[in-house]
PDB file of C-alpha atoms in Angstrom:
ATOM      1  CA  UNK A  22      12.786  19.711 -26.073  1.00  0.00           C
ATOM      2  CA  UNK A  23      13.170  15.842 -26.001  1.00  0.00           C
ATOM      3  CA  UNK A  24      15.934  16.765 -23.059  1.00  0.00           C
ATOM      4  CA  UNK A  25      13.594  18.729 -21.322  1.00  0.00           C
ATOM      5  CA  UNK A  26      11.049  15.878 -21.387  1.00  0.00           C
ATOM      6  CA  UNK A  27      13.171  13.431 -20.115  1.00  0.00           C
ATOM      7  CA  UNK A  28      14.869  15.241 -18.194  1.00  0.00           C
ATOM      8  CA  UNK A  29      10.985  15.649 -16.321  1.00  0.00           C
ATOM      9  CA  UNK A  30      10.116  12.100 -16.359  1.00  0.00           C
ATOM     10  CA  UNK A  31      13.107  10.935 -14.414  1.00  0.00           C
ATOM     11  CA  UNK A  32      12.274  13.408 -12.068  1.00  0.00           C
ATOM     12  CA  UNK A  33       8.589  12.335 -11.754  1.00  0.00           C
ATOM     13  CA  UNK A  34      10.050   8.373 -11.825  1.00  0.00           C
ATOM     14  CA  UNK A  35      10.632   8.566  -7.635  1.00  0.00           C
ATOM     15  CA  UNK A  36       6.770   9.596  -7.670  1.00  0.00           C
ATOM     16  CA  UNK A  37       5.968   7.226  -9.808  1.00  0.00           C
ATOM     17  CA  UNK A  38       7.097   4.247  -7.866  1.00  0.00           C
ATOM     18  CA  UNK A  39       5.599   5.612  -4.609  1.00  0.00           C
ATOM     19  CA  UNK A  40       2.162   5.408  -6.439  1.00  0.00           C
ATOM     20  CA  UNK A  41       2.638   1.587  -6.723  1.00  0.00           C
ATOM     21  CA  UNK A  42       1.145   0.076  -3.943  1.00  0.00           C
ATOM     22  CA  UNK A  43       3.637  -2.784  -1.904  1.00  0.00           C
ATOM     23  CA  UNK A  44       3.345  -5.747  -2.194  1.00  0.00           C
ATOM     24  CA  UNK A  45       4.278  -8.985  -0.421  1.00  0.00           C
ATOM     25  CA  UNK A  46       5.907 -12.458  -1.546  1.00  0.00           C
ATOM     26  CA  UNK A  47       5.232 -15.513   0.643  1.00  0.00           C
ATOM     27  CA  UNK A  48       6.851 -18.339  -0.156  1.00  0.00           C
ATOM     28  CA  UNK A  49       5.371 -21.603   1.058  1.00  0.00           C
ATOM     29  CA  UNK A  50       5.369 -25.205   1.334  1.00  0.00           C
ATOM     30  CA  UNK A  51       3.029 -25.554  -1.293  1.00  0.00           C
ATOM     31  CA  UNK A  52       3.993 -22.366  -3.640  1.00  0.00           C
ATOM     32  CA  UNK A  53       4.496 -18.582  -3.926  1.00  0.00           C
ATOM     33  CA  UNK A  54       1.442 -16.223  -3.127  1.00  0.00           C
ATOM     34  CA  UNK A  55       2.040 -12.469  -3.938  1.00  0.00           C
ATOM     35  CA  UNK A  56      -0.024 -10.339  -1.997  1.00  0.00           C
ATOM     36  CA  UNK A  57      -0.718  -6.279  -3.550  1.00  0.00           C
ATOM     37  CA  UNK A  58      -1.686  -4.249   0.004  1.00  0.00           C
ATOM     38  CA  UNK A  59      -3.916  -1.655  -0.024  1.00  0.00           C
ATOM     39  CA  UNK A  60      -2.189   1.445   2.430  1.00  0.00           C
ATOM     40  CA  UNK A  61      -4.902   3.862   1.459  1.00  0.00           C
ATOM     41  CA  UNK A  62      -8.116   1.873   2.427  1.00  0.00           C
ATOM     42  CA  UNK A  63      -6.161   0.435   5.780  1.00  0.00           C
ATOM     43  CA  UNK A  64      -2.631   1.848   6.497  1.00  0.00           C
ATOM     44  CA  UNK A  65      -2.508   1.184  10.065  1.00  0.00           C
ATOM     45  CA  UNK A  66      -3.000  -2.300   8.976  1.00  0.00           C
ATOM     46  CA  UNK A  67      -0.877  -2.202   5.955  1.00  0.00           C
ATOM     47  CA  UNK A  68       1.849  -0.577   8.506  1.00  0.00           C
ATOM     48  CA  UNK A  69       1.419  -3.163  10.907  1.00  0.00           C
ATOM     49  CA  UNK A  70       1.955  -6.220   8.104  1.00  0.00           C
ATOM     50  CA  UNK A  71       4.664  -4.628   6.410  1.00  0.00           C
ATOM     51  CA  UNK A  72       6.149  -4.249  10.058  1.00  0.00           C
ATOM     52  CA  UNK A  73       5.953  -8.209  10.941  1.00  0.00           C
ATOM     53  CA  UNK A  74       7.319  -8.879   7.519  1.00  0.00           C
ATOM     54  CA  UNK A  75      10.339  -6.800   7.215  1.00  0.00           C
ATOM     55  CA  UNK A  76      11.344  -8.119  10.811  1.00  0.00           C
ATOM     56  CA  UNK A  77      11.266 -11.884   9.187  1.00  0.00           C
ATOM     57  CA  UNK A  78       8.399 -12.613  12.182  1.00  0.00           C
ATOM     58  CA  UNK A  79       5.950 -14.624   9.780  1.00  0.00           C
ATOM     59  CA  UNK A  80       9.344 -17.432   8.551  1.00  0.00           C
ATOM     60  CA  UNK A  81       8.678 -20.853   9.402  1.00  0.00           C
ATOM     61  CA  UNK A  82       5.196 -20.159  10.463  1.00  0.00           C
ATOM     62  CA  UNK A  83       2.211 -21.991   9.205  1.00  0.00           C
ATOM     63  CA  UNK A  84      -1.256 -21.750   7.703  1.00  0.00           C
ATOM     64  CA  UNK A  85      -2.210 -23.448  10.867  1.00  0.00           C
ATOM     65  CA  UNK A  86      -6.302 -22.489  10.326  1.00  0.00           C
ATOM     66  CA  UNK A  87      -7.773 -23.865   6.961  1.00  0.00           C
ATOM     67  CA  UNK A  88     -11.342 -23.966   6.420  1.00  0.00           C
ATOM     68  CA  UNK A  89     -12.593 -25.556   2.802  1.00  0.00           C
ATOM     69  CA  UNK A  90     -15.380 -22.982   1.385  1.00  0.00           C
ATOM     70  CA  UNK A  91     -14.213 -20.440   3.651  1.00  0.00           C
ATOM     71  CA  UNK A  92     -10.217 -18.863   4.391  1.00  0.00           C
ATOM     72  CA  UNK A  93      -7.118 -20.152   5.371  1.00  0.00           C
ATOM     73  CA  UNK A  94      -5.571 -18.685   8.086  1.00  0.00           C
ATOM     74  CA  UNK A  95      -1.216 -17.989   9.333  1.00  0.00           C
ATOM     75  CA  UNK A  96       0.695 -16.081  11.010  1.00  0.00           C
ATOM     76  CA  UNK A  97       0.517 -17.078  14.458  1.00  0.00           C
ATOM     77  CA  UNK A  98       2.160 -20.465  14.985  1.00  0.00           C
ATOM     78  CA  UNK A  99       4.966 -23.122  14.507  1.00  0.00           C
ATOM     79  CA  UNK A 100       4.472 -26.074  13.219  1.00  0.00           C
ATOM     80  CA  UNK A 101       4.050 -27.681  16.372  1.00  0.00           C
ATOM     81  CA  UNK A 102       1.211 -25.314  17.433  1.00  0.00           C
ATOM     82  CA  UNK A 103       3.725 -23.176  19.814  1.00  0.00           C
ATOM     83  CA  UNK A 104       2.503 -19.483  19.422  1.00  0.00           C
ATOM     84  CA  UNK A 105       4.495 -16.902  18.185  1.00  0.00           C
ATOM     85  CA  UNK A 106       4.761 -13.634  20.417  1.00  0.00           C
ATOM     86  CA  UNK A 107       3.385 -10.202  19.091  1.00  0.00           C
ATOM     87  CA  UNK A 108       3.407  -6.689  19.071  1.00  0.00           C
ATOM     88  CA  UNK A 109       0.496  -4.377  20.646  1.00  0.00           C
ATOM     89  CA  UNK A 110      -3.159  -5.093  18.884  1.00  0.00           C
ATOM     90  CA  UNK A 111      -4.071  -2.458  15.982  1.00  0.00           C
ATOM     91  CA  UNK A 112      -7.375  -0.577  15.810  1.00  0.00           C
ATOM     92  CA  UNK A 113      -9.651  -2.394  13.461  1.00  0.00           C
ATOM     93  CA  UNK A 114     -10.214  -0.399   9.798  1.00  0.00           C
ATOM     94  CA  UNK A 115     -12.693  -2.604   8.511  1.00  0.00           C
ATOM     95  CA  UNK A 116     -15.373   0.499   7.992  1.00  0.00           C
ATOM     96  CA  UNK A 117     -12.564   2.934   6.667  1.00  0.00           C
ATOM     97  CA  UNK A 118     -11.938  -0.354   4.049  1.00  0.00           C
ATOM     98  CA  UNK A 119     -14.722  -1.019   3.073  1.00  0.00           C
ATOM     99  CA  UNK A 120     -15.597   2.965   2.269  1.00  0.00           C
ATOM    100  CA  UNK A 121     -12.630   2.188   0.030  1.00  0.00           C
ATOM    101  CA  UNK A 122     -13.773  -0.317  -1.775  1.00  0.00           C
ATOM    102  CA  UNK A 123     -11.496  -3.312  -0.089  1.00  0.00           C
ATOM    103  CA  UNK A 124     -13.963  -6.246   1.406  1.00  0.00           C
ATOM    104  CA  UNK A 125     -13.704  -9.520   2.336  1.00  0.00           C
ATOM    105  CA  UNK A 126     -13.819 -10.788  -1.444  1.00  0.00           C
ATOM    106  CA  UNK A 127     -12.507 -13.309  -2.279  1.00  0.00           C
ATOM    107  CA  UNK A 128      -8.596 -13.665  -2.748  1.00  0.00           C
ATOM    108  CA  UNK A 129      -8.527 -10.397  -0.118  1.00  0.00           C
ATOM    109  CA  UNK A 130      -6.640 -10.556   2.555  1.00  0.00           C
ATOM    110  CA  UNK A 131      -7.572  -9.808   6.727  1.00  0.00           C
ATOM    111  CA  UNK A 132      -6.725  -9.835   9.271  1.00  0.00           C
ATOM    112  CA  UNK A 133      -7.639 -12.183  11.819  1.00  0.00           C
ATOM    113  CA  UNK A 134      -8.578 -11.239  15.784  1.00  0.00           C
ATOM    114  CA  UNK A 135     -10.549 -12.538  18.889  1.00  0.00           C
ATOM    115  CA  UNK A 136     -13.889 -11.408  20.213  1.00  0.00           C
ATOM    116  CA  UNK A 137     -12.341  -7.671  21.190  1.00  0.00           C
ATOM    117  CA  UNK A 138     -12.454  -5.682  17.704  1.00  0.00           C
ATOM    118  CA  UNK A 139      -9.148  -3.992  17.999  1.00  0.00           C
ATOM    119  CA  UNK A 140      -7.346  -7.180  18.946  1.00  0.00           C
ATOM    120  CA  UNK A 141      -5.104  -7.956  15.751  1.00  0.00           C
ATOM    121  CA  UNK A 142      -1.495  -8.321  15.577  1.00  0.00           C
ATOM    122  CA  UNK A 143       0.173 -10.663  13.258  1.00  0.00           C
ATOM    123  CA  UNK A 144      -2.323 -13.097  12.344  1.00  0.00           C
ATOM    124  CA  UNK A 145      -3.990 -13.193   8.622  1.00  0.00           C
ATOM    125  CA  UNK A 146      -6.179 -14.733   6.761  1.00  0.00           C
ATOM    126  CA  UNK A 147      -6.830 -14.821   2.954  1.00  0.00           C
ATOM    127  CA  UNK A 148     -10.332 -15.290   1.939  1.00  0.00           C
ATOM    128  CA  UNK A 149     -11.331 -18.320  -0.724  1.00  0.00           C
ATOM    129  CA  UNK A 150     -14.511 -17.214  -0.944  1.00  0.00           C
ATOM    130  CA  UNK A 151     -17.028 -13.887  -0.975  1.00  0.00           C
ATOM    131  CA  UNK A 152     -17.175 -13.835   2.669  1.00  0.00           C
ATOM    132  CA  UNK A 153     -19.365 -10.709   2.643  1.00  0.00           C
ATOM    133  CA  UNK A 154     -20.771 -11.147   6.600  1.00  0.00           C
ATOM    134  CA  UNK A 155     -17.032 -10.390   7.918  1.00  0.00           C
ATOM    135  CA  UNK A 156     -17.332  -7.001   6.325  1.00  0.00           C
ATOM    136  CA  UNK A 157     -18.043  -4.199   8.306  1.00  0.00           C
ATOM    137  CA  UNK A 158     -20.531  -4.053  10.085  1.00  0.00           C
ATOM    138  CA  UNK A 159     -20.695  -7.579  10.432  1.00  0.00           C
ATOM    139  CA  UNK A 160     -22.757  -9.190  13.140  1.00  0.00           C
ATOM    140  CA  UNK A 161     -20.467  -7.657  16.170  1.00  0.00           C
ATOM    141  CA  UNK A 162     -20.877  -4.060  14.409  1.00  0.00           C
ATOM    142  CA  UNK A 163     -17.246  -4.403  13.608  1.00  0.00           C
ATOM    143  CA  UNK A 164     -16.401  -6.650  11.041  1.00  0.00           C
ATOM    144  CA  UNK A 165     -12.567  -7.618   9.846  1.00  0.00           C
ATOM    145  CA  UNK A 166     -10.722  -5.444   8.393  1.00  0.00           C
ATOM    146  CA  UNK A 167      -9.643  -6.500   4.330  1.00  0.00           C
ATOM    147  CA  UNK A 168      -6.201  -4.794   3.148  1.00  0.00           C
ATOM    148  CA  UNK A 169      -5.111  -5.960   0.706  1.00  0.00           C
ATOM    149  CA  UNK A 170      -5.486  -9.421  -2.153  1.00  0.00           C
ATOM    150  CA  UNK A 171      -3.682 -12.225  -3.824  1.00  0.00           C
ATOM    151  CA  UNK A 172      -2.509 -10.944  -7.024  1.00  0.00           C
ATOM    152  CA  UNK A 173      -0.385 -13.752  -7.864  1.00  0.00           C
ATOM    153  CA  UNK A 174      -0.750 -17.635  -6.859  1.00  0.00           C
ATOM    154  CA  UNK A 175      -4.397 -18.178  -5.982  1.00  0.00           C
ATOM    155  CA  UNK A 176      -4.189 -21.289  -6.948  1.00  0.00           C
ATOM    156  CA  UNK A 177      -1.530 -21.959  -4.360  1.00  0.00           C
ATOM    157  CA  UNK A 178      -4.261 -20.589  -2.161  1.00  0.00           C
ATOM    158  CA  UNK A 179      -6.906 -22.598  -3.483  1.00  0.00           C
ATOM    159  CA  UNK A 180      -4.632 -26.207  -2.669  1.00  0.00           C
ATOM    160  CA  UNK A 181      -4.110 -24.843   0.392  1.00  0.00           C
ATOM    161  CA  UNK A 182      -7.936 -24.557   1.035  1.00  0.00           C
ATOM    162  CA  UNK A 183      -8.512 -28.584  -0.043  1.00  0.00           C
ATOM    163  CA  UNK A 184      -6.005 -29.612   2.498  1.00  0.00           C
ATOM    164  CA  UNK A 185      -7.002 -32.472   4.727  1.00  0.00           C
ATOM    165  CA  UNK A 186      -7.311 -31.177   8.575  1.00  0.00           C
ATOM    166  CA  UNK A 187      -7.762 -32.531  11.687  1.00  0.00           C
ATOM    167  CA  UNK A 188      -7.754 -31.629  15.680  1.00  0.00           C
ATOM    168  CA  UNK A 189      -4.418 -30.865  16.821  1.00  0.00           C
ATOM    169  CA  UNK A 190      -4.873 -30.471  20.694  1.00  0.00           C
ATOM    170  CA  UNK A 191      -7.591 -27.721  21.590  1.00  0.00           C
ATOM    171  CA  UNK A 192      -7.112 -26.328  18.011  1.00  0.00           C
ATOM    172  CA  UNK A 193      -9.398 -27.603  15.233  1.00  0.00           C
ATOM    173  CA  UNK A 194      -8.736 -27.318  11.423  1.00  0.00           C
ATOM    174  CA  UNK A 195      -5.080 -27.867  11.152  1.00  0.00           C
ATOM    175  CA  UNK A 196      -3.695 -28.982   8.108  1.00  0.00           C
ATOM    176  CA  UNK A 197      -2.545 -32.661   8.785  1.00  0.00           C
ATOM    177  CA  UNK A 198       0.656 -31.999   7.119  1.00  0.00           C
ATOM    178  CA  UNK A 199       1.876 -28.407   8.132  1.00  0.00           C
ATOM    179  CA  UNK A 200       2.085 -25.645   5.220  1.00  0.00           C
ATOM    180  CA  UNK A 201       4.682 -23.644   6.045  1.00  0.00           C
ATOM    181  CA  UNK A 202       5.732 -20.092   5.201  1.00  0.00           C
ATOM    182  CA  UNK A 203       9.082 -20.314   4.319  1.00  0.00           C
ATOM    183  CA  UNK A 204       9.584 -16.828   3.866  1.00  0.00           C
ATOM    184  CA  UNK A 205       7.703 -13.519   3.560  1.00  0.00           C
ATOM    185  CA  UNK A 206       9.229 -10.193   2.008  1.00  0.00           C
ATOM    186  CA  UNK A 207       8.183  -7.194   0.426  1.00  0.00           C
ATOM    187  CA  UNK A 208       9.252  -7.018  -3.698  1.00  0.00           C
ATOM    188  CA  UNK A 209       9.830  -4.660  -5.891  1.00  0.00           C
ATOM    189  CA  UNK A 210       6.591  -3.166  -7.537  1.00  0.00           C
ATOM    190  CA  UNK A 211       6.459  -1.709 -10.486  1.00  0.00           C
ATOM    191  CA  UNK A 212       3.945   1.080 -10.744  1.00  0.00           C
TER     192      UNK A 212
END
């Protein structure tokens, strides 16, 4: 019988580990944040982040948006404000997230876009606060679509947030000293 058992649970083990949800490590200038996504309240999204970091497109970028009492924002630009080439724009899940359950809390992550709705590609943001207005519906009946949060490092985060800033050219709250992401990979989870 004890054969039988375990000879089941290492067959259910493969199933097991595809229940965990991914998650990401980004390794900065100023720490490590680990990042659980969330593929079942936004997997176009989720697809679309895992995408940029398996192809290494979000090393050496910085947090080049930081707002004190609001998010910080990367993966976009250089340090020296030069921006980084993207794929095609995603359709915005904010609704189908927030149906789930995944908002604009704070620790999520979202992703970031322009006026147009279904305009995000590789840029992010990580929320330090409840930001509850960017939740679909928001004002533009949109909102921005939360997939995932900070399940390790929000402290990191937090620093991040306090950062001094300043006008860099036509773009406004830049950290004065860049924060860098070093690197950004998916790690094992363990379900």
């Amino acid at each position: 019988m004890k054969k039988i058992l375990l000879g089941l649970l290492a067959g259910l083990m493969p199933l097991l580990a595809l229940a965990a949800n991914p998650q990401v490590e980004l390794k900065t200038s100023q720490g490590t944040i680990v990042i659980e996504l969330y593929p079942e309240a936004a997997p176009v999204t989720v697809d679309n982040f895992v995408q940029y970091v398996k192809a290494g497109f979000y090393d050496g970028l910085v947090f080049h948006r930081v707002i004190d009492g609001f998010m910080i924002q990367g993966g976009g630009f250089d340090a020296q404000m030069n921006q980084k080439t993207t794929r095609a724009s995603i359709r915005n899940e904010a609704k189908q997230a927030l149906e789930k359950g995944v908002r604009n809390a704070p620790g999520s992550i979202a992703m970031a876009r322009t006026n147009d709705p279904n305009s995000a590609t590789g840029q992010f943001f990580i929320n330090l606060v409840d930001n509850r207005m960017l939740d679909y519906p928001a004002r533009d009946g949109y909102g921005y679509a939360a997939f995932g949060r900070v399940v390790k490092g929000m402290e990191v985060v937090s620093n991040i947030g306090r950062t001094r800033t300043g006008n860099v050219g036509p773009f406004q709250d830049v950290p004065l000293t860049p924060i860098t992401i070093q690197s950004a990979r998916m790690i094992e989870t363990q379900p």
